[in-house]
XYZ file of C-alpha atoms in Angstrom:
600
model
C 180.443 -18.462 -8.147
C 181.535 -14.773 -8.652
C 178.997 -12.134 -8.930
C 178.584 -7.904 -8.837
C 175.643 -6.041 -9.243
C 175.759 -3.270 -11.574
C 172.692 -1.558 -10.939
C 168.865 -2.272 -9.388
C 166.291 -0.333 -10.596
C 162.410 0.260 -10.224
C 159.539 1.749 -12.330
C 156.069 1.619 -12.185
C 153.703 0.563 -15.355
C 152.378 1.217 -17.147
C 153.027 5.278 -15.530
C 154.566 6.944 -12.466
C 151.174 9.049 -12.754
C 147.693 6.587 -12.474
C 144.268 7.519 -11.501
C 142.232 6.279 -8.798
C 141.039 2.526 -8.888
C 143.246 2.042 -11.871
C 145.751 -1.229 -11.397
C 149.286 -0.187 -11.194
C 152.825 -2.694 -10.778
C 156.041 -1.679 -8.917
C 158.633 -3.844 -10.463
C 162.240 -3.954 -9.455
C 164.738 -5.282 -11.936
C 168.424 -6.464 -10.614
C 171.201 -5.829 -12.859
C 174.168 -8.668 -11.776
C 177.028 -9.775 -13.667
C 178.472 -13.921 -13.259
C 181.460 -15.244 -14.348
C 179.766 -18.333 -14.966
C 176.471 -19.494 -15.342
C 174.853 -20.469 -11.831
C 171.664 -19.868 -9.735
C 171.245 -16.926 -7.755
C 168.529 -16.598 -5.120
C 167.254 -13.236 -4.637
C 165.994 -11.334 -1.777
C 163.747 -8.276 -3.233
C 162.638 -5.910 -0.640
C 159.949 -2.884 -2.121
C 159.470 0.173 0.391
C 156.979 3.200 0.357
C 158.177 5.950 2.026
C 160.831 4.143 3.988
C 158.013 1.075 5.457
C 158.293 -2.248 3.834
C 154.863 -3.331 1.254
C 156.456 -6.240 -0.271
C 158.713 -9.183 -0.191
C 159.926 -11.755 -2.225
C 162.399 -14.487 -3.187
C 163.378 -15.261 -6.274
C 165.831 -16.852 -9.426
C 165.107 -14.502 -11.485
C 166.414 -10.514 -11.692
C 163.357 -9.473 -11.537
C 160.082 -8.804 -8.627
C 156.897 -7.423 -9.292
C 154.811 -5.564 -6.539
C 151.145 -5.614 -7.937
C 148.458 -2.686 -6.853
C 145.205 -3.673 -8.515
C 143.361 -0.646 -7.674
C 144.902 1.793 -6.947
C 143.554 4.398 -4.122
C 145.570 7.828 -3.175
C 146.947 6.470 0.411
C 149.639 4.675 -2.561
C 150.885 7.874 -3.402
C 154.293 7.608 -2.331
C 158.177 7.464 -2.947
C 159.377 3.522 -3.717
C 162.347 2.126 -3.867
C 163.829 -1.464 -3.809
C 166.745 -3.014 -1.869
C 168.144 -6.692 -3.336
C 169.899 -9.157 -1.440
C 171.948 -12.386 -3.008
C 174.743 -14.377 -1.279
C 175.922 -11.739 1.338
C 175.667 -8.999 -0.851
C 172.998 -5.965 -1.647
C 171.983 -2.828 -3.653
C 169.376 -0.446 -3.305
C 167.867 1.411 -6.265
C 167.117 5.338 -6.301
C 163.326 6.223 -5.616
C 160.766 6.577 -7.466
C 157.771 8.777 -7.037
C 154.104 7.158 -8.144
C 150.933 9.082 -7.613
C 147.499 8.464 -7.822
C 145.385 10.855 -8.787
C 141.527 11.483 -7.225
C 139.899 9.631 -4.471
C 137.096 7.386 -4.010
C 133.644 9.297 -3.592
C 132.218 9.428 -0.400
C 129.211 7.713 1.263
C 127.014 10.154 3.286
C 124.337 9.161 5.764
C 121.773 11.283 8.292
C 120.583 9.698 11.310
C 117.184 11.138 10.581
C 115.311 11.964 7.326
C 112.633 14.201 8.978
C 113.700 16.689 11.956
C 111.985 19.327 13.904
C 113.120 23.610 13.789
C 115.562 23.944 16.751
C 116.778 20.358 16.251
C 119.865 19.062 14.905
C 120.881 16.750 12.001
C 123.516 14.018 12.098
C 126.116 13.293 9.660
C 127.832 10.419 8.645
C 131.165 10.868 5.935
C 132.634 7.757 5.374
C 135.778 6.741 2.513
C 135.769 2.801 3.071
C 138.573 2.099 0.292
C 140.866 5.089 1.571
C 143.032 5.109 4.097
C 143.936 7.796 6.783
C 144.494 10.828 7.422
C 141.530 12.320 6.051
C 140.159 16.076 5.719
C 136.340 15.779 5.976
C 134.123 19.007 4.419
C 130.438 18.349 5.371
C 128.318 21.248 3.704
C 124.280 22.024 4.848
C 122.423 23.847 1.902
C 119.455 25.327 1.021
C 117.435 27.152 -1.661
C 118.830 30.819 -2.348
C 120.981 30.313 0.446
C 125.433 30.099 0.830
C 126.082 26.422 1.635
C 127.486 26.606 5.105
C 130.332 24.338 6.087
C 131.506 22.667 8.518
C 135.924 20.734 8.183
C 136.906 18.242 10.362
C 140.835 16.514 9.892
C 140.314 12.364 11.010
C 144.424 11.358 11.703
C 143.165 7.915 12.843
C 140.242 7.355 11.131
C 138.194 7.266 7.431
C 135.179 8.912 8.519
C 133.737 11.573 10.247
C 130.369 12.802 12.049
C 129.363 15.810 12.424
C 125.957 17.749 13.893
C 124.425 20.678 12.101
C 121.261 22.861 13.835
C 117.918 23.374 12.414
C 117.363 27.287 12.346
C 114.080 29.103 11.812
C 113.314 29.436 8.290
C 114.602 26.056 7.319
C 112.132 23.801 5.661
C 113.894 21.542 3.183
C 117.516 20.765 3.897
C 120.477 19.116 1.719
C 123.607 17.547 2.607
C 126.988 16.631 0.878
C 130.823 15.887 1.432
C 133.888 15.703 -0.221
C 137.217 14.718 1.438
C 140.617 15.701 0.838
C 144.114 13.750 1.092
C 147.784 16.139 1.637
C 150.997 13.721 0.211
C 154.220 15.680 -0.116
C 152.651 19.122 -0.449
C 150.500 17.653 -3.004
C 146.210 17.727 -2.553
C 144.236 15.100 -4.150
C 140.515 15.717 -3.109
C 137.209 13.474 -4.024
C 134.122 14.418 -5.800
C 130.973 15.299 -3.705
C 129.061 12.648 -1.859
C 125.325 11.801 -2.721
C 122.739 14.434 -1.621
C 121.153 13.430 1.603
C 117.629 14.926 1.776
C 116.015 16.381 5.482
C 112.857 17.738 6.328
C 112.171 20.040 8.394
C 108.886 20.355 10.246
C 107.625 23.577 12.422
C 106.944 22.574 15.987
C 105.341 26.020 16.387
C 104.712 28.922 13.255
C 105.680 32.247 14.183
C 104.357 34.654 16.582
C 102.137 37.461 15.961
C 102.724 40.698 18.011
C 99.663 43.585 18.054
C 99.454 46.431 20.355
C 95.917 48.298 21.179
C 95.106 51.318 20.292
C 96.854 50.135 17.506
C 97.394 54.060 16.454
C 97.728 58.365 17.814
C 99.068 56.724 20.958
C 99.570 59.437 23.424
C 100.750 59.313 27.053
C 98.990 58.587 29.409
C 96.421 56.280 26.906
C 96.410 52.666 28.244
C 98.260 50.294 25.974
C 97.996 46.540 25.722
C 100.310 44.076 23.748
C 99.213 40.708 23.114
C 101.549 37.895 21.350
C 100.483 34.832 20.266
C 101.272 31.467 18.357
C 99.788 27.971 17.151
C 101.833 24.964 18.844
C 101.622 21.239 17.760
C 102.858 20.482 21.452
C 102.492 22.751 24.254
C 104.467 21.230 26.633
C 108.002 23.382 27.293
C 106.137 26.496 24.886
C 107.930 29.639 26.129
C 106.670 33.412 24.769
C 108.779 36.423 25.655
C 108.261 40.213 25.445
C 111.105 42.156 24.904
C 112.305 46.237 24.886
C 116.025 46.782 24.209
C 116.558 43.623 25.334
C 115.035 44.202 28.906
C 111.999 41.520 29.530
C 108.797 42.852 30.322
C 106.388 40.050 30.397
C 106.648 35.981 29.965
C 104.401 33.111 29.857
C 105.493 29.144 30.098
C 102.957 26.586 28.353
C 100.628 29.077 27.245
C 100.126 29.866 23.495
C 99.072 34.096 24.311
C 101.113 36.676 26.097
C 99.202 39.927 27.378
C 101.337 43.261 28.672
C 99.423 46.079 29.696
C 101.207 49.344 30.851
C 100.066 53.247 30.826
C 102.190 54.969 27.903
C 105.187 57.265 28.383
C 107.645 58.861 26.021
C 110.057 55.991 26.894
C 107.678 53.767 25.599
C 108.467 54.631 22.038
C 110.459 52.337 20.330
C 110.899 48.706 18.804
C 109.244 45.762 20.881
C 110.437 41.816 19.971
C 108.200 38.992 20.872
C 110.094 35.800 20.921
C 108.908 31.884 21.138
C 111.245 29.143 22.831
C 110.617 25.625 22.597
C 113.578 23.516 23.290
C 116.529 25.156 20.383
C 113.910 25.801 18.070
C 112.987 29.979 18.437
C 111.419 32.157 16.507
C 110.062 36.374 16.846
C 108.408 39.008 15.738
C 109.069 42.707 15.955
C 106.745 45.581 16.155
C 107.631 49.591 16.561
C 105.335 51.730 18.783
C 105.054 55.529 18.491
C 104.143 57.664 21.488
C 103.056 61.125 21.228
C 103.867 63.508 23.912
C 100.958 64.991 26.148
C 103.239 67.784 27.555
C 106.763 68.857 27.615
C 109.252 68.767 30.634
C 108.513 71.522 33.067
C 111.175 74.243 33.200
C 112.350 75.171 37.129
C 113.446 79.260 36.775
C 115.249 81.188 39.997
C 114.964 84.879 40.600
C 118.985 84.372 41.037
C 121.258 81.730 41.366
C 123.979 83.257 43.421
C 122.571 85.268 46.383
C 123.966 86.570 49.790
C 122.220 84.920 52.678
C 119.102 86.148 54.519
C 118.188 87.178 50.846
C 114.668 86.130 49.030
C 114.368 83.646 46.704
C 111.886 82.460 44.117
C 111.803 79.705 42.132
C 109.092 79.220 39.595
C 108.239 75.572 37.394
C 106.555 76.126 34.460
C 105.490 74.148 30.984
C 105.172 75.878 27.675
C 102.105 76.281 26.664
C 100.792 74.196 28.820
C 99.070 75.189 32.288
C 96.624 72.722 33.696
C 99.600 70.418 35.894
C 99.956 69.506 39.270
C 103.225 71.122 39.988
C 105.254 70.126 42.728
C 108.912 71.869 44.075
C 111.704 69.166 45.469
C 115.294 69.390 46.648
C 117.637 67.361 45.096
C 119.591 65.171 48.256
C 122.321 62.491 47.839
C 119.865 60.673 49.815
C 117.016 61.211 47.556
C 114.556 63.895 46.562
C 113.447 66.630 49.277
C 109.604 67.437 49.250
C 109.578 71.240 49.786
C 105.546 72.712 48.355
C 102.806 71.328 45.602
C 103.149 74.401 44.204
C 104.064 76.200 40.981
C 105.767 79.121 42.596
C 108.056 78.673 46.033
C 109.714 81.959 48.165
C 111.794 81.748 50.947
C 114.586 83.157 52.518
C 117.944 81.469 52.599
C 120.465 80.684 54.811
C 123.559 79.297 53.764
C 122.352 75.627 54.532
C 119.912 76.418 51.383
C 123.095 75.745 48.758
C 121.886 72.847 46.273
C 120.071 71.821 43.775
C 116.285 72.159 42.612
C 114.060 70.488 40.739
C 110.144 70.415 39.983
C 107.822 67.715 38.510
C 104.805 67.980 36.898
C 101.754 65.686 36.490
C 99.126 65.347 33.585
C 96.898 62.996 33.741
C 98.873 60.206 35.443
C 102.148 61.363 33.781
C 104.701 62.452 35.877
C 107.648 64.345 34.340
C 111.053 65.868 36.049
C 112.702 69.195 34.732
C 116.157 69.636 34.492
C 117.780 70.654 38.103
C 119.306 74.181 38.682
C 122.175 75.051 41.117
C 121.387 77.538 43.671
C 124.885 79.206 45.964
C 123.969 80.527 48.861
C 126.835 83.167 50.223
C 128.216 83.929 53.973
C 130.340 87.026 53.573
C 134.199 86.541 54.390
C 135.812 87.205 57.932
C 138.797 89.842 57.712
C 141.289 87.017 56.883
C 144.483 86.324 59.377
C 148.265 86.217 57.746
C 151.040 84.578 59.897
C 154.100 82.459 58.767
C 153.723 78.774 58.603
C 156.916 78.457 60.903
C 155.434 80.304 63.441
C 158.396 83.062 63.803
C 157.500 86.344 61.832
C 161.322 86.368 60.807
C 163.425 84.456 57.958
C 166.993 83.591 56.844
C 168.169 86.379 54.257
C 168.166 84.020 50.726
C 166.477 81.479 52.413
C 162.121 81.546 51.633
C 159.292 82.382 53.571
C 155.757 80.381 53.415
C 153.117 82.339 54.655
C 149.503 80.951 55.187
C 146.548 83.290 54.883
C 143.265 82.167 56.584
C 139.687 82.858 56.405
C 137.413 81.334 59.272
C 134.248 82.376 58.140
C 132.734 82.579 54.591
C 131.394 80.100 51.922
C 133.757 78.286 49.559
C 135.204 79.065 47.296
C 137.263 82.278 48.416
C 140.024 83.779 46.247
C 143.024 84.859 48.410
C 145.451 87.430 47.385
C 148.807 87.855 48.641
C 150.880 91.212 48.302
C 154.457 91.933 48.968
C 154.823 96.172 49.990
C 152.081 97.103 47.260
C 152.722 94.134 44.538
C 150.664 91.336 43.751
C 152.258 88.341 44.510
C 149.865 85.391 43.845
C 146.005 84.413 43.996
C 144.460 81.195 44.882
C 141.020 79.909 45.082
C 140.694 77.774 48.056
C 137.900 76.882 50.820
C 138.935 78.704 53.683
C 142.793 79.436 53.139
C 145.776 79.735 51.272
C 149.653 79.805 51.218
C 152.039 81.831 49.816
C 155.828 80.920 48.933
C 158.476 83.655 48.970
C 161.780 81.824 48.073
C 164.178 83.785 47.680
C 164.381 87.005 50.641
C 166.842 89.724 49.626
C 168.018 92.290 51.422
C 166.346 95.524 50.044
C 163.171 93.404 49.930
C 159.383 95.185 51.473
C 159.542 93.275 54.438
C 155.740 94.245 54.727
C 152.868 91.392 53.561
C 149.404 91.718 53.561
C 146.450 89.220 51.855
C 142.441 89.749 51.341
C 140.426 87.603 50.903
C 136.848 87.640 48.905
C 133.796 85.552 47.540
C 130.637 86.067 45.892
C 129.002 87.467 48.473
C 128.372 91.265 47.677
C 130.150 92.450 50.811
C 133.013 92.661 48.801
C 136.880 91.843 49.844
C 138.414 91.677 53.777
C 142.286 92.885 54.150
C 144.472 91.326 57.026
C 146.747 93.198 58.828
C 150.391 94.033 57.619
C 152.832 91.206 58.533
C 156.326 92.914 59.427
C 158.872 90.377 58.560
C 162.244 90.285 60.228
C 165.263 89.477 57.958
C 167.937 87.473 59.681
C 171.376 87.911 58.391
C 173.961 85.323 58.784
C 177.577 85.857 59.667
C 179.695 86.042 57.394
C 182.978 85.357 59.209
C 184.769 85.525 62.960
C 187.718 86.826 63.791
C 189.896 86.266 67.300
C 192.170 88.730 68.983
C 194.423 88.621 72.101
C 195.893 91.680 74.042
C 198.651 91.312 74.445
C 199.363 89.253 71.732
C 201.260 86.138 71.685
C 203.241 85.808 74.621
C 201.632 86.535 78.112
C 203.185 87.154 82.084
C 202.625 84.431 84.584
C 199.302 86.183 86.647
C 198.760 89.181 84.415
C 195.696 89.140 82.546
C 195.014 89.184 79.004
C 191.542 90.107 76.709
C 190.492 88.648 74.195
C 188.468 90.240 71.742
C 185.823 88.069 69.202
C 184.594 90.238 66.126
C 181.199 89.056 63.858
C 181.314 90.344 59.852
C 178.205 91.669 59.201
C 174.820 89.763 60.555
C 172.050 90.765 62.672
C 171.615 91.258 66.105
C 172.048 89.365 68.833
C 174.682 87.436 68.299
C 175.791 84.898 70.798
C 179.845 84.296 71.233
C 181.228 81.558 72.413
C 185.603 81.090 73.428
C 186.896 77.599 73.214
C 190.668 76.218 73.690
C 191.661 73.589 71.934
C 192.672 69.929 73.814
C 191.473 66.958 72.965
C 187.676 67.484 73.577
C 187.729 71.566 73.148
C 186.670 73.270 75.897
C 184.218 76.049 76.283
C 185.701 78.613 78.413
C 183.613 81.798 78.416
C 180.124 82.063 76.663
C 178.145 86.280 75.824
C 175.272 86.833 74.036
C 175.291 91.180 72.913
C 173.138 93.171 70.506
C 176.931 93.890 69.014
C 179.001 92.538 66.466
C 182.047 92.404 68.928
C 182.401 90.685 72.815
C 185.405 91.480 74.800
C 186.749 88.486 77.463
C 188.649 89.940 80.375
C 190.570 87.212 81.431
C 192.746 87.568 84.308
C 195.800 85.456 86.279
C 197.284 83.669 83.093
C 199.344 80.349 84.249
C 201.605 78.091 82.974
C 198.829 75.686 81.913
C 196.758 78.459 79.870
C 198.766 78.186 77.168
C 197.683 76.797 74.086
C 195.490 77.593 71.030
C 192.552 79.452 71.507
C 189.308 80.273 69.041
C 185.756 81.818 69.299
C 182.590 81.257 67.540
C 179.266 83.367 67.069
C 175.931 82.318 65.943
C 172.027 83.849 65.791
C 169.023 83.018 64.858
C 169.980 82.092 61.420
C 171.860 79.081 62.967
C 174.758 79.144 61.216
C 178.031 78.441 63.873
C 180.895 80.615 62.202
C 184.492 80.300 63.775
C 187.268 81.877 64.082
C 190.836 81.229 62.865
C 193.088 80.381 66.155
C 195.706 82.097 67.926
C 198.097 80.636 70.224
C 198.926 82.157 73.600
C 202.365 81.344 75.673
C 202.230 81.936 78.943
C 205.850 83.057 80.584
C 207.406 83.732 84.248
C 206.821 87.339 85.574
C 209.881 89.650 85.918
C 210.072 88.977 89.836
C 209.830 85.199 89.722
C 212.891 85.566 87.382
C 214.990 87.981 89.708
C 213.974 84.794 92.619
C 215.267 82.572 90.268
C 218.326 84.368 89.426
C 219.164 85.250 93.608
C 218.742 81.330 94.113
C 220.962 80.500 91.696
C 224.287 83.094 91.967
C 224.419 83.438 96.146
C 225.469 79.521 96.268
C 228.327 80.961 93.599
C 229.654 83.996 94.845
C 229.716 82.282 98.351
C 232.101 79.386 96.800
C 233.949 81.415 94.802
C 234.639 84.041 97.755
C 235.458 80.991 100.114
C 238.028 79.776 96.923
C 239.896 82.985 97.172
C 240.284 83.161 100.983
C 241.546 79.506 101.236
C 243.808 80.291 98.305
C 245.599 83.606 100.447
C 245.588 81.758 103.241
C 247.651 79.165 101.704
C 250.105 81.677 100.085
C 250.636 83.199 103.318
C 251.035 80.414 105.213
């Protein structure tokens, strides 16, 4: 019983393309050669999209998988795999779609709802399969449809919840759903048209205000809102202004505002009705006329030296019968000062602030703009000293200088001056500095600042400020009389010599060992020190080396010299006795013993 297959194929009929509820067959068709004629059982396996949907067994080379209606969840890739005696094929795929999709059955929970309410929808495909996209659309006369998508993965149908706005009366529903296979969209026709009414649980307010016209301050003004309610239980009305609340009433069907008009009262007024979501308003704009202008606060002057007079006058154009009043503004709140139209006084420094005035009309009560009033101390004659402390400074190095005003009112402009130039000018509250960075040599060592404000006095001058120049040293030298080599016990000078800087200068003679040792210290208004030093021994010699320093602080040393210290002329005549006597006396004592001998 020898057997091959050549090929296994599989088609759908009576098209690959079929539309919706149509009957479609996926048949699979086994090609197989025999040597001789025998039966052959035959396993047929049909997969959509790689999941089994049918199996069979069979004699025959053939296997028909029968859809009778066809719904778009069959929309797939098929293919078949045979199986006979040990052996098996699969055939190549085969793409079937089904085109469209059932129609949709909508349902609302409720045929007849109430404004602020909402309405509950039911989508349902029974014959399709999931996923699903739902589209659920709410529409009404002269209106866009407004719509609401929800995607179902596990299910084939969908609920949804759609509010009952003001304005609504008679409401339809539909749906449509939509199916994605392989990129592909196959979407339904619309559902039936569900039907809702919509009844008012209240109608909407109406908003009057009285006088109802030439409003003007200071008139009395009374809003009154009202509604008609089938239930008055939970009934909310609400007066409104730019959103700020100025009246409500609960489980009442009028609202009644009175207030005394002002300028601010101009504008757009909303009177709104709650009961539960349902809402509804009105809006009404109110014009008020103005009785009388802001008052105007005038000064005689606004900058004025102390112990001066001042008047300040409030006024309104063309307007004169107001109760005027005069305040100080604080940080604290508004200062009292006279009901008056005019106020004079004489200030003091403490005086410095700001104004105001009010006027009142009738029950009106309006502010004018403030005004800023400077009272002025004059300046003391300003002090100048040098932040360091020291009236001196480093030659290249700079020089802050402070200058300082103890009495005066802020702000005071200080000017500094170097000889007779203007350096700098600051603005400060009672005192400035000044930085001179870089001092040279032929520099004005003279400085002077004034200082000045608005007080008419005028400007204050400090006293010059002589500044010392310190000049550092620019190098040390050491000399040594004599020079070099020195007598046990004579005495030798050494002589330390500063290049240029200023006086005094403070020298200082060292020796070197291990840890140098100071040996003499001077301080002279000179740019030399001579060091006597006197009975030189053996241990003095060595290497020697000075240093001088002032007030700039700079250490600058010398190169170093060596001194040798050697015996005197006497010690070495000593020396020399001590050491030929012991000779001549042998050698003398050599020859006698010798002519002794040749006598003998």
């Amino acid at each position: 019983q020898v057997f091959t297959f050549n090929a296994v194929e599989i088609k759908a009929q009576p098209s690959n393309k079929v539309k919706n509820g149509a009957s479609v067959s996926i048949v699979c068709h086994a090609d197989i050669s025999k040597k001789t004629d025998f039966q052959l059982k035959h396993n047929f396996t049909i997969l959509k999209d790689g999941k089994v949907v049918f199996m069979t067994v069979s004699d025959k080379g053939d296997a028909r998988y029968e859809i009778p209606t066809a719904r778009s969840s069959d929309t797939g890739d098929y293919e078949c795999t045979v199986e006979a005696d040990g052996k098996s094929k699969s055939s190549n795929s085969s793409h079937v779609r089904v085109t469209g999709m059932t129609k949709p059955i909508l349902t609302a929970e409720k045929k007849e709802v109430l404004e602020g309410e909402v309405v509950k929808l039911r989508c349902e495909l029974p014959e399709e399969a999931p996923p699903l996209h739902f589209f659920f659309r709410k529409i009404k006369m002269n209106s866009t449809p407004k719509e609401k998508y929800v995607f179902e993965l596990h299910r084939n149908f969908s609920v949804v919840e759609f509010s009952v706005e003001e304005g609504d009366n008679i409401l339809q529903f539909d749906c449509f759903s939509r199916r994605s296979v392989k990129f592909e969209y196959e979407s339904s026709e619309h559902s039936n048209k569900t039907l809702v009414t919509v009844r008012e649980p209240f109608i909407k307010p109406t908003l009057s205000v009285r006088p109802s016209s030439n409003i003007t301050e200071g008139d009395r003004i009374q809003f009154e809102c009202s509604t008609v309610v089938a239930q008055m239980r939970g009934i909310e009305i609400i007066l409104q202004k730019n959103k700020a609340i100025l009246n409500s009433v609960r489980d009442e069907k009028l609202l009644k505002y009175t207030t005394v008009a002002t300028l601010e009262d101009s504008g757009e007024y909303l009177c709104k009705v709650e009961q539960g979501r349902a809402s509804k308003s009105t809006k009404l704009n109110v014009f008020v006329s103005e009785l009388f202008p802001k008052p105007i606060l005038s000064a005689s002057m606004r900058n004025l030296d102390e112990n001066k007079e001042l008047t300040l006058t409030c006024g309104i154009s063309g307007f004169r019968k107001a109760n005027f009043s005069i305040l100080r503004k604080n940080s604290n709140g508004d200062t009292w000062l006279k009901n008056s139209r005019n106020l004079t006084m004489r200030v003091s420094v403490n005086d410095t602030g700001s104004y105001t005035c009010k006027a009142e009309v009738r029950g009106i009560v309006k502010e004018s703009k403030s005004i800023r009033i400077n009272v002025y101390a004059p300046v003391s004659k300003p002090t100048l000293s040098v932040v360091s402390g020291f009236p001196e400074v480093v030659l290249g190095e700079p020089l802050q200088l402070i200058c300082r005003s103890v009495m005066g009112t802020p702000p005071i402009t200080f000017t500094f001056y170097k000889g007779n130039e203007v350096k700098k000018t600051v603005m400060n509250d009672t005192y400035a500095t000044f930085l001179d960075e870089n001092i040279r040599q032929n520099d004005s060592r003279a400085y002077k600042c004034d200082a000045r404000n608005n007080h008419s006095s005028g400007m204050k001058t400090s006293n010059i400020l002589n500044i010392t120049v310190i000049v550092p040293i620019k190098s040390a030298t050491l000399d040594s009389f004599p020079n070099g080599e020195v007598q046990d016990g004579s005495e030798t000078t050494f002589l330390c010599t500063a290049m240029e800087g200023s006086w005094p200068i403070h020298f200082r003679f060292f020796r070197k060992t291990d840890h140098d040792v100071l040996l003499y210290e001077k301080t002279e208004n000179a740019d030399r020190v001579l060091w006597p030093k006197k009975g030189m021994r053996k241990q003095d010699t060595g290497t020697y080396y000075c240093m001088a320093s002032n007030r700039a602080n700079v250490d600058v040393k010398s190169h170093p010299i060596t001194i040798s210290v050697i015996l005197a002329t006497w010690q070495k005549g000593v020396i020399a006795a001590f050491v030929l006597l012991p000779i001549a006396g042998a050698v003398t004592l050599a020859s006698w013993w010798f002519l002794y001998k040749k006598k003998k």
